[in-house]
Coordinates of C-alpha atoms in Angstrom, one line a residue:
X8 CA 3.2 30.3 48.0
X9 CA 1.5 27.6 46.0
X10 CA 2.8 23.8 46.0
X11 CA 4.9 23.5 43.0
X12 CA 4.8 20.6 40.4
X13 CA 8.0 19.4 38.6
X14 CA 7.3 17.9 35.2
X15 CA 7.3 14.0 35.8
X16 CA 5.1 14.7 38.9
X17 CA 2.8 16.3 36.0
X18 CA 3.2 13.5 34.1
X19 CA 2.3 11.2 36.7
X20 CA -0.8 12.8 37.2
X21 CA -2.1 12.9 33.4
X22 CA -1.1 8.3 33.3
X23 CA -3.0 8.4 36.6
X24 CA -6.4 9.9 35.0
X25 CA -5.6 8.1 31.2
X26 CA -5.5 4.6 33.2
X27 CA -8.1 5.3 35.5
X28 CA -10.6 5.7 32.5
X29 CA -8.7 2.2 30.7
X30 CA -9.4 0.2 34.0
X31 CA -13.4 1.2 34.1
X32 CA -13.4 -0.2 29.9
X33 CA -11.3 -3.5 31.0
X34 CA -11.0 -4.0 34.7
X35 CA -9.5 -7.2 34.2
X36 CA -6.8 -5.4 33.6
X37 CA -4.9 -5.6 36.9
X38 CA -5.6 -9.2 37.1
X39 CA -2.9 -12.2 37.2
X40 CA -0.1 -10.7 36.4
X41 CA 2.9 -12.6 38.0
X42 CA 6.0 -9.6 38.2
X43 CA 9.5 -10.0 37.5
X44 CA 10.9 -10.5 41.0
X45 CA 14.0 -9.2 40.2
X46 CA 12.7 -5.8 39.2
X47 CA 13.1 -3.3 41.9
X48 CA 10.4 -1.1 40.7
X49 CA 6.4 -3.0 41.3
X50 CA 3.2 -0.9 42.6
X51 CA 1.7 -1.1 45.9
X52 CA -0.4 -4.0 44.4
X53 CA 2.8 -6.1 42.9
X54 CA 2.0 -4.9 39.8
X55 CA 4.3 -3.1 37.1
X56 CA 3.3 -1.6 34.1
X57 CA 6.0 -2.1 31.5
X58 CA 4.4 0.6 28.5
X59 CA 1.6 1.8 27.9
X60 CA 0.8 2.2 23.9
X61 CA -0.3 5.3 21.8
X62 CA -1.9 5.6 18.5
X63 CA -2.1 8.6 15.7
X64 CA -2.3 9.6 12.4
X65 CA -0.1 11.1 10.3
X66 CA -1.5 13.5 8.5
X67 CA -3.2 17.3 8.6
X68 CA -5.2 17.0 11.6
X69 CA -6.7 20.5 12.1
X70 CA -4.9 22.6 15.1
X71 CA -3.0 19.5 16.5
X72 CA 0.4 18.5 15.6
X73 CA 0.4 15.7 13.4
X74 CA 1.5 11.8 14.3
X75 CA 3.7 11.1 16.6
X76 CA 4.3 15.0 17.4
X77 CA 0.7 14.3 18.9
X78 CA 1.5 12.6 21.8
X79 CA 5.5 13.4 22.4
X80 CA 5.0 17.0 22.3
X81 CA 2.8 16.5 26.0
X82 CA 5.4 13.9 27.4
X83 CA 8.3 14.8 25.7
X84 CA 7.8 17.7 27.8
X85 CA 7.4 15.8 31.1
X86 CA 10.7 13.8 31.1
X87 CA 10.0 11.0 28.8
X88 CA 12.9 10.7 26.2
X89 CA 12.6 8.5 23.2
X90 CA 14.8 5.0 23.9
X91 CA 17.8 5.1 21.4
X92 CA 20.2 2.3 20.6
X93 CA 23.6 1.5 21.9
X94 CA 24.9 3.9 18.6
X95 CA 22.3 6.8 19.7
X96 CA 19.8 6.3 17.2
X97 CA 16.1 6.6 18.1
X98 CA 14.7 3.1 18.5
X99 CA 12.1 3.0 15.4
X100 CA 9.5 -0.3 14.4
X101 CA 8.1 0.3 10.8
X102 CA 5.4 -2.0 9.9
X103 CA 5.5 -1.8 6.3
X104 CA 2.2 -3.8 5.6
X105 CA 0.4 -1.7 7.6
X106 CA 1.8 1.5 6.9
X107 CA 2.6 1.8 10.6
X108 CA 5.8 3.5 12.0
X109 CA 6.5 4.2 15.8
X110 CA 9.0 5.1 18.6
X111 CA 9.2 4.4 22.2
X112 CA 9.8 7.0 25.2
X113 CA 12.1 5.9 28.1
X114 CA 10.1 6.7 31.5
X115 CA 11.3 9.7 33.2
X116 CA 14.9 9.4 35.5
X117 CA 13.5 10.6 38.5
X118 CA 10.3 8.0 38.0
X119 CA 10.8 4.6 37.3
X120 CA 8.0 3.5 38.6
X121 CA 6.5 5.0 35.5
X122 CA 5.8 3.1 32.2
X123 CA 7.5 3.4 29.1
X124 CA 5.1 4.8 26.1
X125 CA 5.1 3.1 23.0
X126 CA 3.8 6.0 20.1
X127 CA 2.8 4.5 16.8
X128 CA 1.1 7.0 14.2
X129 CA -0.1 5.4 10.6
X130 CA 1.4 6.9 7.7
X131 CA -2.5 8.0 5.8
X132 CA -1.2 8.9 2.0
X133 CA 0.2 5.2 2.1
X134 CA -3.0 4.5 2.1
X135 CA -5.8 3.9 -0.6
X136 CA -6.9 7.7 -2.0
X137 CA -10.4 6.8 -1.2
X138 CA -9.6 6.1 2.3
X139 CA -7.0 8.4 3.1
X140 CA -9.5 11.5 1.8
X141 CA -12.2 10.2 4.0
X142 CA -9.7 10.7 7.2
X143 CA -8.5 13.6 6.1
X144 CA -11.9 14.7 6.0
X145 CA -12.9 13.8 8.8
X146 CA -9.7 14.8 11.2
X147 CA -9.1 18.4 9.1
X148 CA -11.7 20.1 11.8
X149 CA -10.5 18.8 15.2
X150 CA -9.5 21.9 18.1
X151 CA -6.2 21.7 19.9
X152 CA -7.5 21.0 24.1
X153 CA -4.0 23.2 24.6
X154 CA -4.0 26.7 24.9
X155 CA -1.4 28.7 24.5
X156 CA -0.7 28.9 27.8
X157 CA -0.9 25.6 28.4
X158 CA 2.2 24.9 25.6
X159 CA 3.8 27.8 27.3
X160 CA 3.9 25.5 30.1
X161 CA 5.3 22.4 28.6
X162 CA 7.7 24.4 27.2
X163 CA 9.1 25.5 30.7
X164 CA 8.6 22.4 32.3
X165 CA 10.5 20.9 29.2
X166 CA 13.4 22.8 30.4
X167 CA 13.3 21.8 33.8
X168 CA 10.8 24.9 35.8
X169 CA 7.7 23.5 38.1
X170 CA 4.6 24.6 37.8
X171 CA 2.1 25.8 40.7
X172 CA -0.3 23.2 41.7
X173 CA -3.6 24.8 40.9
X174 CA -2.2 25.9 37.4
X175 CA -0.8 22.2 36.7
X176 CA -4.4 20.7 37.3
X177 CA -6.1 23.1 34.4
X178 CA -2.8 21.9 32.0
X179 CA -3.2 17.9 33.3
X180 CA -7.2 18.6 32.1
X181 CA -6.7 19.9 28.9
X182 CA -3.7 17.2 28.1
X183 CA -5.9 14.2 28.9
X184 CA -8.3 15.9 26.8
X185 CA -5.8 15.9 24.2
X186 CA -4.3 12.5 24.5
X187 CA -8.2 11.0 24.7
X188 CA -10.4 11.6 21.0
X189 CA -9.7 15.3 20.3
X190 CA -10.9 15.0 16.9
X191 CA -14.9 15.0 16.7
X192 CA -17.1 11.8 15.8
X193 CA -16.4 10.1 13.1
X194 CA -18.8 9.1 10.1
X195 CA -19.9 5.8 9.7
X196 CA -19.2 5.4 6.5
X197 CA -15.1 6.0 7.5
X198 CA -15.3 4.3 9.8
X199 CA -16.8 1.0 7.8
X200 CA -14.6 1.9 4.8
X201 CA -11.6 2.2 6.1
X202 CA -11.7 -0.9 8.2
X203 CA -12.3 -3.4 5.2
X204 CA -7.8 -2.9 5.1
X205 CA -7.1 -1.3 8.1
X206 CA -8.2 -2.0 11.8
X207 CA -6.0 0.8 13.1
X208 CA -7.5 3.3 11.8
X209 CA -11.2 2.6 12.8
X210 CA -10.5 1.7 16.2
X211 CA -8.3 5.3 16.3
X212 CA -11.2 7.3 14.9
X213 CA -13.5 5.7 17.6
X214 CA -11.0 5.6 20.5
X215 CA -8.5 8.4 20.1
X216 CA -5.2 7.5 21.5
X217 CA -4.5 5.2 24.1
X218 CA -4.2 1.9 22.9
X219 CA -3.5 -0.3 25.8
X220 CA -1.3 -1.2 29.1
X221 CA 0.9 -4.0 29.1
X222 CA 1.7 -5.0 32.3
X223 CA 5.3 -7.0 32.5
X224 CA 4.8 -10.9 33.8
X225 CA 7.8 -13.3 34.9
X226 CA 6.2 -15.8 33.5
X227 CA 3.6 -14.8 30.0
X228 CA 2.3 -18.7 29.8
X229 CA 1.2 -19.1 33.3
X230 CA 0.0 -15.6 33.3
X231 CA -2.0 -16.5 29.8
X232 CA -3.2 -19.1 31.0
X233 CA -5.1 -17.6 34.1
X234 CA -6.8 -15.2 31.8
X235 CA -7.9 -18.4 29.3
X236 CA -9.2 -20.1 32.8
X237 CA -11.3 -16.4 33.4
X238 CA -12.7 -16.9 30.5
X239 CA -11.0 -14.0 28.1
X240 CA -9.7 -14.7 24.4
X241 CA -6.5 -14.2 23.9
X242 CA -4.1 -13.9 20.4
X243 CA -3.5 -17.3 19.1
X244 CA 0.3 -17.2 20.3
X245 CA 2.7 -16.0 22.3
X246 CA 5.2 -13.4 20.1
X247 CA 8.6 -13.5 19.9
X248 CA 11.2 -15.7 22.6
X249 CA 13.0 -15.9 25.4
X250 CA 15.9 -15.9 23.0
X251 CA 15.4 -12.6 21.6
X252 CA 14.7 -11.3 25.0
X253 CA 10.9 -10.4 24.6
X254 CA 7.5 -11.9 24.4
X255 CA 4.4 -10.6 24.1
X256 CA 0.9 -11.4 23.8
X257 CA -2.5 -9.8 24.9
X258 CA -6.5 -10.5 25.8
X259 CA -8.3 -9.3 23.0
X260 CA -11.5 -7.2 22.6
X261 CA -14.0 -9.8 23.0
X262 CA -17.8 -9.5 21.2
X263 CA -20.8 -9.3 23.7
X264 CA -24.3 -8.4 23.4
X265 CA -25.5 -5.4 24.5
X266 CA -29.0 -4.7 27.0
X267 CA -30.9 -2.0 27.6
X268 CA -31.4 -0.7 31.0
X269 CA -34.9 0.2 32.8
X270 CA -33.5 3.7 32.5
X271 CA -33.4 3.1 28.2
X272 CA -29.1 3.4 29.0
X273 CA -27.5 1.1 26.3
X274 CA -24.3 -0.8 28.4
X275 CA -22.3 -3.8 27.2
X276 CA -22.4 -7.1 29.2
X277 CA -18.7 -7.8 28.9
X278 CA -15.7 -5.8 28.7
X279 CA -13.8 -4.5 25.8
X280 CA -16.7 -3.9 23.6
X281 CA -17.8 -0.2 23.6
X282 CA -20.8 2.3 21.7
X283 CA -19.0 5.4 20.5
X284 CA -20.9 8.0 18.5
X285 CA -20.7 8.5 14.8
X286 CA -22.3 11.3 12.3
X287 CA -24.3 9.6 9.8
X288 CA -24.2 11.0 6.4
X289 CA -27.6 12.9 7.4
X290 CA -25.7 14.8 9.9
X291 CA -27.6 13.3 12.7
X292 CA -25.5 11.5 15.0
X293 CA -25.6 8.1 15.1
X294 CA -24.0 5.0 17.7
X295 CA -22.0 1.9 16.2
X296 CA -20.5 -0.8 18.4
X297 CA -16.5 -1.4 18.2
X298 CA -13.5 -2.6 20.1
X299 CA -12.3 -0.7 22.8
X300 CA -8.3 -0.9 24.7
X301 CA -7.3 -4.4 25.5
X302 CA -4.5 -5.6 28.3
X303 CA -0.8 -6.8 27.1
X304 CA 1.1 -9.2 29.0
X305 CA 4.9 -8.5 28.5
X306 CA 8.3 -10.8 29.4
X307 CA 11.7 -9.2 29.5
X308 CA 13.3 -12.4 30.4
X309 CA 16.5 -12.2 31.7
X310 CA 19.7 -12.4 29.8
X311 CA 22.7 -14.7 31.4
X312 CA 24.4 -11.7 32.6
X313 CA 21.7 -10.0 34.4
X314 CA 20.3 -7.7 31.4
X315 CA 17.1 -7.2 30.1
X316 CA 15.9 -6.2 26.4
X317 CA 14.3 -2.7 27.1
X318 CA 13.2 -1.9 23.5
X319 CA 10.8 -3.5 21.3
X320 CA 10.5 -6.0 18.2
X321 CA 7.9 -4.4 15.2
X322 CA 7.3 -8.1 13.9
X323 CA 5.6 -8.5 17.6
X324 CA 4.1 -4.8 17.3
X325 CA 2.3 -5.8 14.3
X326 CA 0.6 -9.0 15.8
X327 CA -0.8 -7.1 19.4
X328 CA -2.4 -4.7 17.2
X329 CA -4.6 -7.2 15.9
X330 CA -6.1 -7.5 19.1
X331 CA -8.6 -4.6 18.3
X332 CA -9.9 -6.0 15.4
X333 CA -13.6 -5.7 15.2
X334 CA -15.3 -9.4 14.6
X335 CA -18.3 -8.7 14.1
X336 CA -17.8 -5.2 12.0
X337 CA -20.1 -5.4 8.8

């Protein structure tokens, strides 16, 4: 009989290959982090990963569930359930300005040592017609990487069945597939249009939908300061307090120049900045340089009575976004 799976063990497996790919884009990102040593749960390397972040678009988006739905439906399915208040309302962080909304997902109960998932999705008829037509455009096309097995599957591992080993590895496939860029290249000219208001949306046409880790620190000065000493830019300042119970900040995308290998490969010199393909209005495809995922450093400080915040403050939201804006975008 086949080794069986249970659904956080799926889950597991699908971070495992999503951070894998983040760490080859920004391997800094396992560096100075100083853990809160009161926390019982850290990684083999001291390290614990407090969220990781997820973004989407609301709106038609060919054969894939729209927004949020995107991403929840995978680990909604896998034991991750969205963190509600102490009246049982879902946690929710609307960023008005940028027509942002999200949630977060509590870590599965048999898994602590996994992250918590924060899902944002921006809201695209808030935005200017022009714009919001050109994603629409763009997005109305993409394939679903699930089959109809595969939701099948989620759908009994939602309700608590396993899953055979060699069946869970095609489903963990076709979910990072899902989670990565389903949608296909964007144009250029979206990409440059819509990121004269908006650098969510251009960095989530090039990227698809992992955002960034942030990885939890006992101390977010110290641990900001070792990555200013390595040479990495970070936000301007550290968000929120120790009074509010959370602070946040993060290393953002930096600019490098690109060279050209003896091969004729195009690589960047640094990390963060990336070449993703885009259609041109020709129909060839084309290559444009952007931001890719960037590392957040997180403090739960502890409250006098031994608690930590677990949720999240949108003013704070709003600010690590703007770690993926593009400098040099023309």
């Amino acid at each position: 009989m086949a080794e069986q799976m249970k659904p956080s063990d799926v889950g597991a497996a699908i971070y495992e290959l999503l951070k894998a790919d983040y760490l080859k884009k920004i391997p800094y990102g396992n560096e100075f982090v100083r853990v809160v040593e009161s926390d019982p749960i850290m990684s083999e390397n001291g390290i614990r990963e407090d969220h990781i972040a997820f973004r989407s678009f609301n709106c038609y988006t060919g054969e894939i569930p729209s927004g949020i739905e995107s991403i929840e439906r995978i680990f909604g399915s896998l034991g991750w359930t969205r963190g509600k208040d102490k009246n049982g309302n879902d946690y929710r962080y609307d960023i008005p300005h940028m027509h942002v909304v999200a949630i977060h997902l509590e870590f599965p109960e048999d898994r602590p040592d996994l992250p918590k998932m924060f899902v944002s999705q921006v809201n695209v008829d808030e935005l200017e017609e022009q714009d919001a037509q050109m994603i629409k455009d763009d997005l109305g096309n993409t394939q679903d990487p699930l089959t109809e097995e595969d939701r099948e599957w989620l759908d009994k591992l939602k309700a608590g069945s396993t899953i055979p080993s060699d069946r869970a590895q095609e489903l963990i496939d076709h979910c990072v597939k899902a989670l990565d860029r389903p949608w296909q290249p964007p144009r250029r000219s979206t990409v440059l249009q819509t990121d004269q208001r908006s650098q969510y949306v251009p960095w989530t046409l090039l990227n698809g939908g992992l955002n960034h880790i942030a990885y939890l620190t006992s101390d977010i000065e110290a641990t900001a300061r070792a990555h200013q000493d390595a040479g990495r830019e970070l936000l301007p300042k550290i968000q929120g307090s120790k009074e509010k119970g959370l602070l946040q900040t993060s290393v953002r995308s930096p600019i490098f120049e690109f060279e050209v290998t003896e091969e004729g490969e195009v690589k960047a010199e640094g990390e963060g900045l990336l070449e993703f393909e885009v259609r041109e209005d020709s129909g060839d495809i084309g290559t444009i340089r952007w931001t890719g995922p960037f590392a957040e450093l997180i403090e739960r400080p502890l409250a006098e009575d031994g608690t930590r915040r677990e949720n999240f403050l949108a003013s704070n939201a709003a600010h690590i976004f703007a770690a993926t804006k593009n400098k040099e975008a023309k």
